[in-house]
XYZ file of C-alpha atoms in Angstrom:
768
model
C 41.220 -16.806 8.870
C 39.274 -16.979 5.535
C 38.653 -20.498 4.305
C 39.415 -19.887 0.740
C 42.939 -19.190 1.543
C 43.248 -22.161 4.074
C 44.240 -19.957 6.851
C 43.074 -20.769 10.453
C 43.631 -19.031 13.868
C 42.926 -21.807 16.219
C 39.572 -23.439 16.658
C 37.014 -22.565 19.328
C 34.727 -25.057 20.975
C 31.161 -25.098 22.773
C 29.822 -21.692 23.675
C 32.737 -20.185 25.664
C 36.306 -21.546 25.382
C 38.193 -18.289 25.710
C 41.606 -19.573 27.773
C 43.732 -18.912 24.777
C 43.024 -15.043 25.038
C 43.089 -14.879 28.919
C 46.147 -12.703 29.124
C 44.992 -10.491 26.444
C 41.592 -10.061 28.445
C 43.585 -9.083 31.646
C 45.769 -6.681 29.634
C 42.687 -5.064 27.941
C 40.431 -4.700 30.916
C 42.852 -3.981 33.578
C 44.651 -0.525 33.928
C 48.328 -0.542 33.595
C 50.396 0.251 36.777
C 54.289 1.125 36.671
C 56.502 0.890 33.704
C 55.904 -1.758 31.036
C 58.376 -4.250 30.258
C 59.532 -3.698 26.423
C 60.882 -7.310 26.341
C 57.569 -8.835 27.393
C 55.602 -10.658 24.745
C 52.427 -8.971 23.599
C 49.537 -11.167 24.123
C 47.507 -12.334 21.290
C 44.153 -10.508 20.747
C 40.890 -12.571 19.965
C 40.784 -12.622 16.052
C 37.869 -10.492 14.714
C 36.504 -10.143 11.328
C 34.874 -7.127 10.218
C 32.141 -8.053 7.729
C 30.911 -5.332 5.537
C 27.928 -5.849 3.403
C 27.976 -3.492 0.498
C 25.196 -2.849 -2.033
C 25.871 -0.091 -4.476
C 27.186 2.288 -1.846
C 27.305 6.050 -2.511
C 29.993 8.737 -2.387
C 30.208 8.081 1.582
C 31.848 4.592 1.237
C 35.408 5.613 1.078
C 34.900 7.103 4.424
C 33.534 3.941 5.764
C 36.483 2.011 4.503
C 38.967 4.576 5.949
C 37.440 4.270 9.338
C 38.098 0.562 9.048
C 41.610 1.074 8.127
C 42.074 3.435 11.076
C 41.015 0.858 13.572
C 43.297 0.091 16.471
C 42.239 -3.531 16.998
C 45.512 -5.498 16.674
C 44.071 -8.730 15.246
C 41.549 -7.835 12.712
C 40.604 -8.673 9.036
C 38.052 -7.118 6.664
C 35.660 -8.933 4.554
C 33.446 -7.084 2.050
C 30.467 -9.072 0.920
C 29.322 -7.411 -2.601
C 25.797 -7.685 -3.238
C 25.700 -7.389 -6.974
C 27.042 -3.651 -6.965
C 28.640 -1.671 -9.603
C 31.621 -3.340 -11.231
C 33.884 -0.472 -9.943
C 33.098 -1.376 -6.287
C 36.312 -3.652 -6.132
C 38.483 -0.806 -7.314
C 37.096 1.520 -4.815
C 37.776 -0.846 -1.942
C 41.443 -1.735 -3.242
C 42.376 1.944 -3.376
C 41.475 2.666 0.369
C 41.701 -0.697 1.910
C 43.741 -3.034 -0.186
C 44.152 -5.752 2.449
C 40.214 -6.416 2.698
C 38.912 -9.514 1.093
C 36.090 -9.104 -1.273
C 33.502 -11.829 -1.910
C 31.036 -11.178 -4.787
C 27.669 -12.577 -4.486
C 26.337 -13.677 -7.767
C 22.728 -12.461 -7.175
C 20.854 -10.214 -4.791
C 20.314 -12.710 -1.948
C 19.644 -9.883 0.618
C 21.184 -8.619 3.519
C 20.410 -11.495 5.905
C 21.510 -14.122 3.550
C 24.672 -12.454 2.618
C 25.830 -12.422 6.268
C 24.861 -16.096 6.769
C 27.690 -16.941 4.331
C 30.064 -15.916 7.074
C 30.317 -19.459 8.282
C 31.298 -20.777 4.792
C 33.887 -18.085 4.274
C 35.558 -17.605 7.695
C 37.022 -19.922 10.319
C 38.738 -19.410 13.672
C 37.451 -15.905 14.364
C 36.272 -15.114 17.761
C 34.160 -12.013 17.016
C 32.258 -10.887 13.904
C 31.675 -7.031 13.414
C 28.492 -6.858 11.301
C 28.630 -3.480 9.678
C 26.307 -1.708 7.026
C 28.183 0.243 4.228
C 27.193 3.737 5.379
C 28.802 3.845 8.917
C 31.934 5.368 10.119
C 33.617 4.271 13.021
C 35.945 5.933 15.654
C 39.521 4.501 15.428
C 38.899 2.669 18.744
C 35.388 1.589 18.218
C 36.000 -2.219 17.585
C 38.627 -2.426 20.330
C 36.308 -0.887 22.991
C 33.402 -3.071 21.949
C 35.417 -6.247 22.263
C 36.892 -5.319 25.468
C 33.370 -4.456 26.909
C 32.189 -7.777 25.487
C 35.018 -9.528 27.736
C 34.387 -7.252 30.677
C 30.695 -7.789 30.735
C 30.549 -11.343 29.296
C 28.274 -10.021 26.345
C 27.227 -12.159 23.458
C 26.175 -9.314 21.328
C 27.213 -5.665 21.829
C 26.882 -2.446 19.784
C 27.652 1.188 20.152
C 25.421 4.433 20.077
C 24.579 5.378 16.578
C 24.831 9.098 15.683
C 23.776 11.080 12.716
C 26.433 11.213 9.895
C 26.521 14.998 9.400
C 25.791 16.044 12.725
C 27.379 13.698 15.353
C 25.733 15.401 18.297
C 22.368 14.126 17.303
C 21.655 10.502 18.463
C 19.957 8.022 16.189
C 19.607 4.912 18.500
C 21.303 3.702 21.812
C 19.975 0.150 21.669
C 16.335 -0.864 21.161
C 13.613 -2.032 23.429
C 11.018 -4.310 22.386
C 7.475 -5.189 23.815
C 5.942 -8.693 24.019
C 4.749 -8.621 20.446
C 7.992 -7.495 18.820
C 7.119 -3.982 18.242
C 10.224 -1.591 18.972
C 10.145 0.629 22.056
C 12.924 3.387 21.325
C 15.145 4.095 24.323
C 15.824 7.522 23.041
C 14.217 10.250 20.893
C 15.637 10.212 17.317
C 17.635 13.193 16.642
C 17.867 13.922 20.302
C 21.066 16.057 21.348
C 23.723 13.927 22.757
C 24.674 15.297 26.189
C 26.096 11.906 27.386
C 22.538 11.235 29.085
C 22.554 7.887 27.542
C 26.167 6.883 27.997
C 25.648 4.165 30.637
C 26.633 0.611 29.595
C 23.394 -1.351 29.989
C 21.491 -4.275 28.946
C 19.007 -3.721 26.074
C 16.866 -6.211 24.208
C 18.217 -5.675 20.805
C 21.143 -4.031 19.097
C 20.071 -1.975 15.734
C 21.695 -2.736 12.654
C 24.701 -0.683 11.368
C 27.363 -1.846 13.679
C 26.804 -5.074 15.677
C 29.644 -7.143 17.328
C 28.723 -10.759 17.970
C 30.714 -13.721 19.160
C 31.308 -16.072 16.414
C 30.179 -19.424 18.373
C 26.992 -17.613 19.288
C 26.359 -16.571 15.762
C 26.866 -20.210 14.619
C 24.491 -21.595 17.264
C 21.760 -19.190 16.357
C 22.185 -20.270 12.482
C 22.755 -16.441 11.566
C 19.963 -14.287 10.690
C 16.601 -15.512 9.300
C 16.759 -15.725 5.704
C 13.309 -15.042 5.079
C 13.403 -11.627 6.784
C 14.830 -8.692 5.224
C 15.029 -4.791 6.383
C 13.729 -3.734 9.615
C 13.054 -6.198 12.338
C 15.919 -8.815 11.455
C 18.206 -7.357 14.114
C 15.303 -7.676 16.657
C 14.884 -11.198 15.688
C 18.550 -12.389 16.037
C 18.925 -10.463 19.489
C 15.618 -12.273 20.728
C 17.026 -15.679 19.857
C 20.247 -14.788 21.522
C 18.244 -13.894 24.738
C 16.566 -17.545 24.489
C 20.000 -18.937 24.201
C 21.197 -17.047 27.492
C 23.480 -14.693 25.863
C 23.680 -11.181 27.044
C 23.048 -8.148 24.798
C 24.746 -4.775 25.689
C 24.852 -1.269 24.264
C 28.298 0.449 24.993
C 27.966 4.058 24.322
C 31.791 4.470 25.102
C 32.049 4.876 21.536
C 29.879 6.612 18.793
C 29.428 5.476 15.098
C 27.989 7.669 12.394
C 25.330 6.273 10.305
C 23.657 7.421 7.312
C 20.983 4.933 7.351
C 20.707 5.061 3.455
C 18.550 1.936 3.296
C 15.604 4.219 2.821
C 17.101 5.461 -0.337
C 17.968 2.111 -1.710
C 14.779 0.107 -1.036
C 11.181 1.031 -1.551
C 9.608 2.843 1.384
C 6.342 1.110 0.769
C 7.917 -2.265 1.675
C 9.442 -1.066 4.962
C 6.055 -1.239 7.152
C 5.223 -4.472 5.620
C 8.485 -6.015 6.382
C 8.567 -4.602 10.005
C 5.050 -6.179 10.558
C 6.284 -9.551 9.053
C 9.163 -9.647 11.105
C 7.371 -8.749 14.305
C 5.021 -11.510 13.928
C 7.369 -14.021 12.876
C 9.812 -13.378 15.828
C 6.767 -13.896 18.140
C 5.840 -17.197 16.623
C 9.510 -18.588 16.525
C 10.822 -17.161 19.925
C 8.023 -17.849 22.305
C 7.195 -21.245 23.799
C 3.672 -22.761 23.527
C 2.228 -21.049 26.659
C 3.544 -17.681 25.690
C 2.280 -17.982 22.327
C -1.287 -18.882 23.530
C -1.320 -15.694 25.691
C 0.474 -13.239 23.094
C -0.566 -14.188 19.682
C -4.403 -13.694 20.385
C -3.534 -10.203 21.827
C -1.399 -9.523 18.764
C -4.093 -10.561 16.505
C -6.611 -8.351 18.286
C -4.227 -5.303 18.006
C -3.866 -6.032 14.456
C -7.571 -6.265 13.817
C -8.174 -2.786 15.543
C -5.184 -1.392 13.887
C -6.265 -2.523 10.355
C -9.987 -1.044 10.991
C -8.473 2.179 12.190
C -6.152 2.606 9.262
C -9.059 1.772 6.844
C -11.212 4.493 8.513
C -8.561 7.150 8.559
C -7.187 6.435 4.973
C -3.948 4.728 5.738
C -4.659 2.033 3.197
C -0.879 1.021 2.808
C -0.590 0.664 6.653
C -3.617 -1.528 6.798
C -2.342 -3.722 4.057
C 0.832 -4.120 5.736
C -0.707 -5.098 8.966
C -3.010 -7.498 7.641
C -0.510 -8.916 5.092
C 1.872 -9.806 7.832
C -0.463 -12.615 8.954
C -1.252 -14.111 5.695
C 2.642 -13.770 4.762
C 3.392 -15.816 7.973
C 0.706 -18.219 7.454
C 2.018 -19.126 3.980
C 5.342 -19.780 5.741
C 3.981 -21.829 8.720
C 6.264 -24.922 7.874
C 9.576 -23.001 8.127
C 8.422 -21.086 11.301
C 7.729 -24.509 13.013
C 11.155 -25.810 11.912
C 12.944 -22.686 13.196
C 10.857 -22.826 16.544
C 11.924 -26.593 16.941
C 15.554 -25.961 16.331
C 15.550 -22.916 18.896
C 13.753 -24.893 21.396
C 16.330 -27.568 21.371
C 19.059 -24.876 22.337
C 17.005 -22.981 24.795
C 18.539 -22.071 28.081
C 16.225 -19.279 29.280
C 12.440 -19.375 29.779
C 10.113 -17.032 28.386
C 9.242 -15.502 31.584
C 12.781 -14.302 31.912
C 12.918 -12.887 28.416
C 9.714 -11.070 29.147
C 11.453 -9.295 31.980
C 13.708 -7.703 29.428
C 10.903 -6.598 27.409
C 9.216 -3.253 27.639
C 5.620 -3.364 29.305
C 2.554 -2.544 27.645
C 2.227 -1.948 23.847
C 4.984 0.046 22.198
C 2.864 0.568 19.030
C -0.099 2.055 21.124
C 2.355 4.297 22.919
C 3.703 5.348 19.637
C 0.203 6.161 18.396
C -0.525 8.169 21.208
C 2.549 10.287 20.780
C 1.703 10.509 17.079
C -1.612 11.736 17.680
C -0.361 14.432 20.325
C 2.134 15.698 17.629
C -0.375 15.686 15.140
C -2.685 17.629 17.279
C 0.112 20.314 17.586
C 0.592 20.393 13.762
C -3.138 20.789 13.420
C -3.187 23.960 15.616
C -0.282 25.518 13.297
C -2.034 24.328 10.248
C -5.588 25.980 11.403
C -3.348 29.265 11.904
C -2.038 28.981 8.455
C -5.355 28.443 6.904
C -6.697 31.783 8.146
C -3.981 33.211 5.721
C -4.346 30.738 3.000
C -7.537 28.554 2.480
C -6.148 26.646 -0.391
C -2.975 25.944 1.188
C -4.515 24.526 4.385
C -6.772 22.100 2.152
C -3.625 20.808 0.525
C -1.795 20.434 3.682
C -4.498 18.747 5.647
C -4.546 14.797 5.796
C -6.480 12.581 3.760
C -8.060 10.872 6.753
C -11.340 12.918 6.475
C -11.813 12.059 2.816
C -11.662 8.368 3.099
C -13.683 8.538 6.253
C -16.339 10.515 4.504
C -16.466 8.004 1.552
C -16.859 5.053 3.972
C -19.592 6.932 5.838
C -21.521 7.583 2.737
C -21.153 4.080 1.401
C -22.542 2.902 4.793
C -25.153 5.380 4.804
C -26.488 4.034 1.408
C -26.277 0.364 2.711
C -28.101 1.286 5.959
C -30.718 3.026 3.872
C -31.281 -0.179 1.741
C -31.578 -2.664 4.761
C -35.292 -3.029 4.431
C -34.978 -3.973 0.719
C -32.073 -6.282 1.496
C -33.958 -8.128 4.472
C -37.495 -7.638 3.377
C -37.128 -8.423 -0.330
C -37.858 -6.305 -3.414
C -41.348 -6.365 -4.604
C -42.254 -7.212 -8.164
C -43.050 -4.002 -9.734
C -41.955 -2.600 -13.251
C -38.864 -4.365 -14.459
C -38.299 -6.291 -11.231
C -39.694 -9.449 -12.243
C -38.450 -12.789 -10.868
C -35.736 -14.618 -12.584
C -37.557 -18.083 -12.510
C -37.439 -21.041 -10.223
C -33.906 -22.246 -11.243
C -31.033 -21.278 -13.322
C -31.797 -24.336 -15.576
C -34.880 -22.753 -16.638
C -33.120 -19.758 -17.703
C -30.463 -21.634 -19.676
C -33.267 -23.923 -21.247
C -35.162 -20.917 -22.427
C -31.971 -19.251 -23.971
C -30.999 -22.427 -25.679
C -34.454 -23.460 -27.023
C -34.730 -20.675 -29.677
C -38.488 -20.268 -28.967
C -39.784 -17.202 -27.540
C -42.956 -17.688 -25.142
C -43.716 -13.870 -24.886
C -46.566 -12.550 -26.865
C -48.058 -15.315 -29.395
C -44.851 -17.226 -29.380
C -42.247 -17.207 -32.239
C -38.982 -18.671 -33.102
C -35.745 -16.784 -33.101
C -32.760 -16.181 -30.854
C -33.277 -15.397 -27.255
C -31.783 -12.563 -25.345
C -28.087 -13.140 -24.018
C -29.106 -12.068 -20.650
C -30.946 -15.244 -19.883
C -27.686 -16.992 -20.550
C -25.876 -14.407 -18.274
C -28.538 -14.815 -15.414
C -28.573 -18.548 -15.775
C -24.723 -18.814 -15.293
C -24.918 -16.276 -12.388
C -27.723 -18.436 -10.820
C -25.428 -21.376 -10.721
C -22.850 -19.379 -9.122
C -25.257 -18.424 -6.399
C -25.963 -22.313 -6.082
C -29.531 -21.733 -7.614
C -30.764 -19.007 -5.246
C -32.245 -16.877 -7.902
C -34.164 -14.667 -5.438
C -30.938 -13.671 -3.643
C -29.334 -13.175 -7.142
C -31.931 -10.977 -8.080
C -31.632 -8.990 -4.897
C -27.964 -8.592 -5.026
C -28.145 -7.442 -8.759
C -30.702 -4.826 -7.994
C -29.225 -3.473 -4.605
C -25.560 -3.920 -6.081
C -25.882 -1.464 -8.908
C -25.825 1.365 -6.392
C -22.323 0.636 -4.867
C -21.192 -0.353 -8.171
C -22.022 2.920 -9.658
C -20.535 4.691 -6.611
C -17.204 2.633 -6.836
C -17.277 3.810 -10.569
C -17.649 7.348 -9.674
C -14.578 7.130 -7.154
C -12.441 5.133 -9.813
C -13.608 7.829 -12.564
C -12.024 10.563 -10.642
C -8.890 8.701 -9.493
C -6.772 9.731 -12.287
C -7.219 13.284 -10.999
C -4.818 12.721 -8.636
C -6.463 14.010 -5.806
C -8.304 11.774 -3.071
C -10.655 14.743 -2.256
C -11.747 14.775 -5.761
C -12.561 11.219 -5.788
C -14.768 11.583 -2.593
C -16.550 14.508 -4.510
C -17.306 12.618 -7.253
C -18.601 9.806 -5.143
C -20.590 12.098 -3.001
C -22.363 13.769 -5.833
C -23.092 10.666 -7.711
C -24.570 9.033 -4.520
C -26.605 12.104 -3.761
C -28.094 12.613 -7.229
C -31.471 10.755 -6.946
C -31.320 8.619 -10.208
C -30.976 5.385 -8.634
C -33.358 5.990 -6.081
C -36.030 7.198 -8.527
C -35.305 4.061 -10.585
C -36.053 1.727 -7.559
C -39.127 3.500 -6.700
C -40.514 2.968 -10.564
C -39.026 -0.447 -10.837
C -36.465 0.413 -13.453
C -33.931 -2.057 -13.567
C -32.581 -0.671 -16.882
C -31.989 2.761 -15.107
C -30.271 0.888 -12.176
C -27.853 -0.924 -14.557
C -27.142 2.266 -16.511
C -26.388 3.996 -13.387
C -23.953 1.277 -12.411
C -22.077 1.383 -15.596
C -22.178 5.234 -16.515
C -19.010 6.275 -14.646
C -17.239 3.185 -16.079
C -18.177 4.006 -19.565
C -16.807 7.712 -19.151
C -13.564 6.151 -17.682
C -13.191 3.839 -20.445
C -13.691 6.439 -23.134
C -11.138 8.810 -21.277
C -8.517 6.107 -21.209
C -9.024 5.326 -24.750
C -8.490 8.986 -25.798
C -5.217 8.979 -23.851
C -5.612 12.749 -22.948
C -4.618 13.677 -19.538
C -5.156 12.978 -16.689
C -6.423 9.506 -18.186
C -3.244 8.983 -20.163
C 0.061 10.544 -21.285
C -1.043 12.103 -24.500
C -0.708 15.681 -24.366
C -0.016 15.762 -20.576
C 2.215 18.242 -18.938
C 5.116 16.810 -17.267
C 4.407 18.122 -13.829
C 0.825 16.981 -13.755
C -0.037 14.380 -11.077
C -2.732 12.718 -13.377
C -0.199 11.311 -15.897
C 1.397 8.847 -13.486
C -1.065 6.038 -14.126
C 0.172 3.097 -16.197
C -0.345 3.330 -19.783
C -3.089 1.107 -21.583
C -2.715 0.201 -24.995
C -5.385 0.977 -27.414
C -6.396 -2.682 -27.712
C -6.608 -3.074 -24.061
C -9.079 -0.033 -23.651
C -11.067 -1.542 -26.682
C -11.541 -4.887 -25.491
C -12.135 -3.870 -21.819
C -14.964 -1.486 -22.918
C -16.425 -4.007 -25.334
C -16.674 -6.518 -22.723
C -18.272 -4.297 -20.343
C -20.829 -3.374 -23.001
C -21.538 -6.834 -23.931
C -22.359 -7.703 -20.360
C -24.608 -4.881 -19.407
C -26.266 -4.790 -22.995
C -27.426 -8.347 -22.649
C -30.014 -6.927 -20.345
C -30.150 -3.101 -21.347
C -29.252 -2.934 -24.978
C -29.784 0.836 -25.149
C -26.349 1.042 -23.315
C -24.776 0.639 -26.729
C -26.605 3.920 -27.983
C -25.561 5.736 -24.871
C -21.906 4.823 -25.546
C -21.917 6.223 -28.965
C -23.771 9.174 -27.550
C -21.147 9.724 -24.843
C -18.439 9.516 -27.432
C -20.265 12.115 -29.578
C -20.825 14.698 -26.621
C -16.992 14.202 -25.500
C -16.000 14.874 -29.083
C -17.983 18.180 -29.144
C -16.513 19.275 -25.984
C -13.063 18.684 -27.240
C -13.823 20.727 -30.336
C -14.987 23.641 -28.365
C -11.896 23.429 -26.047
C -9.663 23.346 -29.266
C -8.218 20.118 -27.854
C -8.396 17.248 -30.127
C -5.695 15.327 -28.804
C -6.979 11.579 -28.615
C -10.257 11.953 -30.173
C -9.463 9.510 -33.119
C -8.515 6.816 -30.448
C -11.791 7.399 -28.505
C -14.026 7.237 -31.427
C -12.367 4.198 -32.684
C -12.766 2.751 -29.237
C -16.364 3.506 -28.781
C -17.415 2.370 -32.284
C -15.195 -0.690 -32.264
C -16.297 -1.654 -28.630
C -19.947 -1.503 -29.787
C -19.335 -3.599 -32.782
C -17.584 -6.221 -30.764
C -20.362 -6.173 -28.229
C -22.994 -6.849 -30.992
C -20.774 -9.367 -32.266
C -20.701 -11.188 -29.015
C -24.793 -11.235 -29.007
C -24.794 -12.868 -32.271
C -27.552 -14.133 -33.514
C -29.693 -12.295 -31.021
C -28.248 -9.038 -32.455
C -29.224 -9.969 -36.178
C -32.682 -10.764 -34.822
C -33.129 -7.280 -33.558
C -31.701 -5.806 -36.641
C -33.981 -7.739 -39.109
C -37.129 -7.286 -36.673
C -40.065 -5.295 -37.433
C -39.253 -2.555 -35.056
C -35.395 -2.552 -34.125
C -35.641 0.665 -32.180
C -38.205 -0.534 -29.810
C -36.098 -3.651 -29.313
C -33.366 -1.575 -28.191
C -35.187 1.252 -26.335
C -38.376 -0.808 -25.253
C -41.955 -0.326 -25.809
C -43.971 2.379 -24.276
C -40.930 3.291 -21.850
C -41.879 7.038 -21.664
C -43.826 8.354 -18.521
C -47.208 9.319 -18.928
C -46.891 12.872 -17.811
C -44.020 14.802 -19.545
C -41.273 16.182 -17.235
C -40.652 19.906 -16.844
C -37.068 21.090 -17.762
C -36.537 21.872 -13.959
C -37.383 18.352 -13.172
C -34.985 17.035 -15.665
C -32.395 19.320 -14.402
C -32.895 18.326 -10.936
C -33.169 14.625 -11.830
C -36.624 14.516 -10.248
C -38.120 11.713 -12.231
C -39.859 10.480 -9.299
C -40.287 11.171 -5.455
C -36.872 12.397 -5.222
C -35.076 15.518 -6.261
C -37.135 18.353 -4.975
C -35.711 21.874 -4.699
C -33.705 23.567 -3.239
C -31.327 20.681 -2.820
C -32.011 19.489 -6.230
C -30.094 22.381 -7.577
C -27.009 21.981 -5.723
C -25.572 19.452 -8.061
C -25.473 22.177 -10.923
C -23.562 24.469 -8.548
C -20.829 21.577 -7.756
C -20.494 20.926 -11.416
C -20.094 24.610 -12.315
C -16.900 25.314 -10.089
C -14.337 23.803 -12.773
C -15.682 25.876 -15.501
C -15.128 29.018 -13.236
C -11.783 28.704 -11.971
C -10.257 25.537 -13.802
C -7.274 25.471 -16.063
C -5.502 23.159 -18.113
C -6.888 19.658 -18.543
C -9.241 20.221 -15.677
C -11.052 23.014 -17.511
C -11.067 20.837 -20.731
C -12.583 17.723 -19.142
C -15.148 20.082 -17.299
C -16.278 21.267 -20.633
C -16.449 17.810 -21.971
C -18.487 16.748 -18.955
C -20.806 19.600 -19.402
C -21.516 18.780 -22.935
C -22.467 15.149 -21.851
C -24.750 16.783 -19.315
C -26.413 19.346 -21.707
C -26.792 16.609 -24.332
C -28.583 14.152 -22.055
C -30.514 16.852 -20.682
C -31.537 18.236 -24.088
C -32.482 14.964 -25.672
C -34.658 13.955 -22.652
C -36.433 17.110 -22.730
C -37.015 16.901 -26.395
C -38.238 13.460 -26.197
C -40.518 14.502 -23.414
C -42.131 17.269 -25.531
C -42.593 15.173 -28.445
C -39.795 16.787 -30.500
C -38.102 13.558 -31.484
C -39.496 10.936 -33.937
C -38.478 8.178 -31.592
C -39.169 7.438 -28.082
C -36.635 6.916 -25.279
C -36.247 4.448 -22.492
C -36.937 5.415 -18.875
C -35.705 8.931 -18.003
C -33.310 7.284 -15.345
C -31.581 5.543 -18.278
C -30.772 8.791 -20.309
C -29.890 10.707 -16.793
C -27.528 8.152 -15.437
C -24.620 9.480 -17.831
C -25.623 12.977 -16.941
C -25.136 12.156 -13.432
C -21.733 10.690 -13.973
C -20.824 13.738 -15.984
C -21.683 15.798 -13.036
C -19.847 13.912 -10.629
C -16.658 14.157 -12.743
C -17.294 17.939 -12.916
C -17.439 18.293 -9.102
C -14.192 16.170 -8.879
C -12.504 18.546 -11.409
C -13.873 21.512 -9.255
C -12.304 20.296 -6.227
C -9.170 19.537 -7.989
C -9.247 23.144 -9.478
C -9.914 24.630 -5.977
C -6.759 22.921 -4.753
C -4.571 23.418 -7.608
C -5.817 26.402 -9.982
C -7.017 28.820 -7.200
C -3.300 29.684 -6.360
C -3.041 31.482 -9.692
C -5.928 33.959 -8.853
C -5.489 36.992 -6.717
C -8.267 38.433 -4.884
């Protein structure tokens, strides 16, 4: 039966020459009457090959082999396809089932491609029994399935699958499929088996685990689709069998126990993506032109709606899987067209007849309705628990509200800016026009002649080079570039606030940071006064804190000093050089327009260092200081020779901070604390930011308390320096107040995120 041994058991031609086994068929499906003749010859049963695909099976594997050894089928051979498993697998097989043939696959080609090797390894078989390595069959399972295949003229047949440890619980009794390839279960998973599904009936697909298929049908189909893996490949095989006119049956006369251990041996994150890819690929391959025109647009519409819903409700992974299925299949359009052409050449059944076998409506929408109903029932129970444990209810609630809130905030900011986007930004303060063309900016930077003032020779600011290059990227639309750079600072800063809090390990914490940072009126007062420097500093401030936190390596931004059970230490490690160069490039880009950001970086590092000392937690301080000073030095080096001209000029500080950049009327301490540097920030709402940032200092523990103290040192330092400058206590002047207050706002956003994380984690340690 196996080609490598040169054994054959008779050939088969076409799609149904079964005369050789006619007497066995009669004996198998006809009840015996009277006394058998002991001298009569035993009719030959059709040869069957049980193909077992093994890939590092667990301790259950011996039970699978024992169930194969106990099979009562009279003409069966066993072939084990070893997918790069442990070297001891052959010994395990030989100990239980020594007559089995083992074929070692040199590389992990996947389940489908491994099964497609059957045509090369086996000849003369009438049936293949395709088995997972985590099933246990009843002694007469294969005999019953083959008998029923003859009785009902089935091309593919399968048993009912039950739970491994509790066989009275059903897993699957065949599968239904809707027009888009989505699975419509025919039974509830875990349902108590009371023989309610024991009728032999036609189904659209047989789930993987135990599938008996006629060998000639398997060869005509070309086996499994090698581009598919995991869920959906069994549906694709059965769908193509329907197109060829084969009958697919489920025969619950026998039960097969199944662990379904593939969830433990393949990343769960890949399963939704693979399911979506298989659904769409089967739709594109198995339908003819007319049904593709009808079904594919509907599937696309459902995919768009589902993607948008998943984005709004926070299911980012599911949205990526649904959208990625279309790009995945588009990249394989050539192979899809070839497989469709081959299938069309063997088609015997129209799409209309195949559609009669499919479930009506949308299986995914029906599953969504059931999920929402179950979720609503769970919400009632969650609310009941919340009356006893408020913090527990916050931990147990879903993440949909947080992402929805974040999207709503960003949309609110964009809607509020619609007049500036559509009507243009007036030329006030620093919002000057960029010039008529990018070439003017580049020529000015290259000329070495300063036209400002009385004119002088010297290096031009690197910002003109950056703006000139960006102007060409915008195809010369410098006005549009100006609008994007001014308005884009707000969402860029909001994204930085979200990203700054992400290492904390809580989505709600990220939303808290985003909400506080967007609500603080720094960017809106900067817009009102025309302070582009304030807007750019607002955009970069959270990224600076994030970069310094990564450079320190302290939890939650890195593994240094982190506790083993902390969520925040799960981020990938960054080397000191990566942190240094990343921070340096960011500083070089922003300092080309706002040189004072270099001073802010050093000030941030100093404040964070002082906060670490107050917490008696000096882990990573040296790394952070080296990263801050090194990044500033590299940024200055990238601005040569302009940086040297500033240092040698008559007033280096004015070149960095700007001339006459302070406001005419000194701000009061209350206005500074409320960020009321313009028309926004009036009490009482202006004080709410202080309350949000105070929570982690009151209830925080571990690194949450430490970083809260560091954040408050940044805030106190920024407020103090600005208040001293406003009252003339400093020998130097400062740039616009928004430039100084932007890092303070970022620090308060981080403190608010830490406060919510403390509320979720540390509040459990307190007893009221």
